[in-house]
Amino acid sequence: MLAKKMIKVFDGGLLSIPPPNTVWKGKVNMVSVAIMGHGVVGSGVAEILLTHKQKLFSNLGEEIYIKKILDLREFPDSPIADRFTKDFEEIVNDLEIRVVVEVMGGLNPAYDFVKRCLKAGKSVVTSNKELVAAHGAELLAIAKEENVNFMFEASVGGGIPIIRPMNQCLVANNVSEVAGILNGTTNFILTKMIEEGMQFEDALKLAQDLGFAERNPAADIEGHDACRKICILASLAYGKHVYPESVHTEGITKITLDDVNLAEAFGYVIKLIGKVKKLEGGKIDIITAPMLVPFKSQLSNIDNEFNGIMVRGDCTGDVVFYGKGAGKLPTASAVVADIVDCCKHLKARRFLFWADGDGKNIIDYRESVSAMFVRVTGDGALDKAESVFGEVNSVADGDMTALITPEMPYGVFEEKCTALEADGVKVLSAIRVGDI
Amino acid sequence: MLAKKMIKVFDGGLLSIPPPNTVWKGKVNMVSVAIMGHGVVGSGVAEILLTHKQKLFSNLGEEIYIKKILDLREFPDSPIADRFTKDFEEIVNDLEIRVVVEVMGGLNPAYDFVKRCLKAGKSVVTSNKELVAAHGAELLAIAKEENVNFMFEASVGGGIPIIRPMNQCLVANNVSEVAGILNGTTNFILTKMIEEGMQFEDALKLAQDLGFAERNPAADIEGHDACRKICILASLAYGKHVYPESVHTEGITKITLDDVNLAEAFGYVIKLIGKVKKLEGGKIDIITAPMLVPFKSQLSNIDNEFNGIMVRGDCTGDVVFYGKGAGKLPTASAVVADIVDCCKHLKARRFLFWADGDGKNIIDYRESVSAMFVRVTGDGALDKAESVFGEVNSVADGDMTALITPEMPYGVFEEKCTALEADGVKVLSAIRVGDI
């Protein structure tokens, strides 16, 4: 009977009694994992675990065995079709499954499932930025309590290593700022506007046709997706959960070709930036908004669907990470790296933690200081603008003028704009100048 | 007596009897480390360990205590002057010291000291690329045998996290290529030539004046430093040690302003690139040489003293890491991250390993295929070049012509150049066009 079971272990089959990490004769150890969700990322995770089996084994010294895949749909043509289940209980109650991968997306039932898996003593890996941004602190606390791992490298920057380098490699730094192009869809749209002079709507349609944007693109173009990601990075960098609701968020729907062209005249490109900065006194200034990025910035030439993240440390200076921020295999490869790390740390937890936050460490966005790029029109617009903002650099284009104001709190800027409008000047657009 | 010792533990003092990891009343654990070398990087490591003590403690859950610093010089003004020693035996024979940092540089006595520390059961962290490139496989084998860690994040890219992300985050990828700007000194010189039209000698002198280049700059400008780093990355990526002697290496001393300007006319910048590529059949093509990098490449705008490394994985696509490749605190912060990782893995080794290599997996550089940028002069030079290379893109400048050849093995290119010279054409320069 035992011999029969051992054989089944060797062919990657039906191991059911011995605990994981058992050393078998023939030295084939294995760790059983489950994958919840078989969509784009989930099927990519299964694919990598199967196709890169030997490489993973030689790194880990153990075989990663996909014991269950949870999905409500049927996949009769999958090479591991027999391991699909529609019943979450089969996963959470299976003592052999030590690592569970959540790649379903959305908050429900992902949140409930992840919580129950952690409480059942399983480590959890997720690519779900919505989940981490909404419940990260709670899930990390449960993981700590249960002495298991909760990892989410793929939730920010897709295939770009960022959570682990920030947490580990930069442990010897006080991070003063993190800023990034965190959403590939909007970056693709802005790149097409900048490089090919496409209108926003046309660029969005192209992104949808190419599969970079969803039919309902609101989460991307309104900035919510980028906001979730900067919340995760801010929570990690400063140790307190930052909830997306606390972060002032603007999308790119109001950006026009006039903005793009006049920004270029000043030596900038427009990018959707998620940014968090530690202020003297310890509070943080966090925002998601389109910003003017100077040509000389490393973030300025991160184009198309790519992502880039700059981490500014007191010892390292600026470090930038660049790559594909989304997509099946890039995202799945980040998930698999987390699975391997969980398998290596089934007994000893990795340190990855932040406390809950109440938003009191975040300044109001009206207090946030930056220079502003403004496009105005109306009789004597430039003179009136200079009487309000002081002397400014300006570029005229037909009957409109673009200018860059001195640095000031956003609330002050709003008041000045109100005064300008009362004086007969129309403010066509106002975009922050990013100091990045 | 015990009470007295406990108090001494609390003020970071003279702990000498209890083993590391002892849980004390008050929950202050500590790990004792030693630092060999108190030069630029070594003093930076000590500085970060002292100034970032609280941050490190909150990540590690233990205090990192500098028990000994090895240096032949005296540092009476150091806040920890009492912990300096000139005697290596005091470190290797101290059972409490669990992690030893080697930041002396050079091969001797670093090689002997590191080997003895590993054999004494201590984990070792080094920033010494010369040591890792020359003896990495042997030292990793000893570390494996002794069940301790040998880490060297700082040996490549200074403060840029690259060894750990490559080893861990990209574990789910087959890496097809790694290419990087790995030496800040040469990148600074080339940037000054490109952006300010400085001559090589003037740019070198400026680099020396600013402290970016050493008085004897040979290791940098001849490409040896970059070569060591690409050897380390190649060994890591492909699992077999690549010795610098096996790698064709060219420096930047022959690059002229004419090369820089004419490369720009074709849409390229010239960078010193370390590059390794896996070929079909499993062999690798590795080289260190100046290359033409297209403007659109992410490596093209990595300027001045900065480094950038591109890792091309089958799942992630291209991932680029950018930052300061040298300097006291950037390098020291990478060392400290390794120290923390060693402290977390005193019992369980981290997987970081490659086998020894005999160079048989490396193709001869004459077999390596690339397009070439060539600058020629002489009567009918372009016509003669086209009769040898086939139709080419060319740019004329006075009595010289620059052209880019089709791709061919370097050996074939050399033969064609010999034929050209026999035909009365002078080949002024020949630089590889990097496919990066």
Short mmCIF file of C-alpha atoms in Angstrom, two decimals, chain A residues 48 52 55-56 58-60 153 159-161 164-165 167-175 237 295 297-298 300-303 306 314-324 329-330 332-334 336-337 340-341 344-345 350-351, chain B residues 48 52 55-56 58-60 153 159-161 164-165 167-175 237 295 297-298 300-303 306 314-324 329-330 332-334 336-337 340-341 344-345 350-351:
data_model
loop_
_atom_site.label_atom_id
_atom_site.label_comp_id
_atom_site.label_asym_id
_atom_site.label_seq_id
_atom_site.Cartn_x
_atom_site.Cartn_y
_atom_site.Cartn_z
CA ILE A 48 4.37 28.18 -16.07
CA HIS A 52 9.00 25.39 -16.15
CA LYS A 55 13.71 24.94 -13.57
CA LEU A 56 11.50 25.45 -10.54
CA SER A 58 16.17 22.87 -9.43
CA ASN A 59 15.70 26.17 -7.60
CA LEU A 60 13.34 24.93 -4.90
CA GLU A 153 4.30 40.67 -5.98
CA GLY A 159 6.04 41.05 -14.17
CA ILE A 160 8.32 43.76 -12.73
CA PRO A 161 9.89 42.76 -9.44
CA ARG A 164 10.19 42.08 -3.00
CA PRO A 165 13.01 44.48 -3.95
CA ASN A 167 10.78 45.04 1.00
CA GLN A 168 14.14 43.29 0.98
CA CYS A 169 16.76 45.02 -1.08
CA LEU A 170 15.80 48.46 0.11
CA VAL A 171 15.48 47.46 3.76
CA ALA A 172 18.54 49.58 4.48
CA ASN A 173 16.92 52.74 3.12
CA ASN A 174 14.51 55.32 4.37
CA VAL A 175 12.31 55.78 1.33
CA ALA A 237 6.99 51.90 2.21
CA PHE A 295 12.21 64.75 -20.56
CA SER A 297 13.31 61.96 -15.92
CA GLN A 298 13.77 58.20 -16.19
CA SER A 300 9.55 60.14 -19.26
CA ASN A 301 10.42 57.51 -21.86
CA ILE A 302 8.49 54.64 -20.35
CA ASP A 303 6.04 54.29 -23.17
CA PHE A 306 5.01 49.49 -20.09
CA ASP A 314 18.25 57.95 1.37
CA CYS A 315 21.12 55.55 0.67
CA THR A 316 20.50 54.22 -2.84
CA GLY A 317 19.28 57.43 -4.41
CA ASP A 318 16.80 56.81 -7.24
CA VAL A 319 16.25 53.25 -8.34
CA VAL A 320 13.91 52.59 -11.27
CA PHE A 321 12.20 49.33 -12.21
CA TYR A 322 10.82 48.94 -15.71
CA GLY A 323 8.89 46.29 -17.60
CA LYS A 324 5.52 44.97 -18.69
CA LEU A 329 2.78 35.50 -18.59
CA PRO A 330 4.50 38.56 -17.05
CA ALA A 332 1.86 34.88 -13.88
CA SER A 333 5.66 34.73 -13.58
CA ALA A 334 5.50 37.14 -10.64
CA VAL A 336 5.03 31.87 -9.52
CA ALA A 337 8.02 33.63 -7.91
CA VAL A 340 8.32 29.51 -4.80
CA ASP A 341 9.07 31.93 -1.97
CA LYS A 344 10.70 27.95 0.74
CA HIS A 345 9.17 29.57 3.80
CA ARG A 350 8.89 36.15 5.40
CA PHE A 351 8.73 39.62 6.84
CA ILE B 48 23.94 52.36 7.81
CA HIS B 52 19.21 52.72 10.43
CA LYS B 55 14.41 50.32 10.81
CA LEU B 56 16.52 47.19 10.50
CA SER B 58 11.72 46.37 12.96
CA ASN B 59 12.23 44.39 9.75
CA LEU B 60 14.43 41.66 11.19
CA GLU B 153 24.09 41.76 -4.23
CA GLY B 159 22.63 49.97 -5.02
CA ILE B 160 20.43 48.51 -7.75
CA PRO B 161 18.70 45.32 -6.67
CA ARG B 164 18.16 38.92 -5.74
CA PRO B 165 15.45 39.87 -8.28
CA ASN B 167 17.51 34.82 -8.57
CA GLN B 168 14.11 35.01 -6.95
CA CYS B 169 11.63 37.11 -8.84
CA LEU B 170 12.66 35.75 -12.21
CA VAL B 171 12.81 32.14 -11.05
CA ALA B 172 9.79 31.45 -13.24
CA ASN B 173 11.57 32.62 -16.39
CA ASN B 174 14.02 31.19 -18.83
CA VAL B 175 16.35 34.13 -19.32
CA ALA B 237 21.48 33.21 -15.22
CA PHE B 295 17.57 55.61 -29.13
CA SER B 297 16.20 51.12 -26.20
CA GLN B 298 15.63 51.54 -22.47
CA SER B 300 20.00 54.40 -24.38
CA ASN B 301 19.14 57.12 -21.89
CA ILE B 302 20.91 55.67 -18.90
CA ASP B 303 23.44 58.41 -18.56
CA PHE B 306 24.21 55.50 -13.63
CA ASP B 314 10.49 34.21 -21.71
CA CYS B 315 7.57 35.10 -19.45
CA THR B 316 8.27 38.63 -18.23
CA GLY B 317 9.64 40.04 -21.47
CA ASP B 318 12.20 42.80 -20.86
CA VAL B 319 12.67 44.02 -17.33
CA VAL B 320 15.10 46.88 -16.70
CA PHE B 321 16.72 47.88 -13.42
CA TYR B 322 18.22 51.35 -13.12
CA GLY B 323 20.13 53.27 -10.49
CA LYS B 324 23.47 54.30 -9.08
CA LEU B 329 25.89 54.51 0.48
CA PRO B 330 24.22 52.91 -2.58
CA ALA B 332 26.61 49.80 1.31
CA SER B 333 22.80 49.64 1.33
CA ALA B 334 22.94 46.59 -0.95
CA VAL B 336 23.18 45.69 4.38
CA ALA B 337 20.21 44.11 2.57
CA VAL B 340 19.63 41.21 6.79
CA ASP B 341 18.85 38.29 4.47
CA LYS B 344 16.99 35.81 8.47
CA HIS B 345 18.45 32.63 7.04
CA ARG B 350 18.89 30.75 0.57
CA PHE B 351 19.11 29.16 -2.84
#
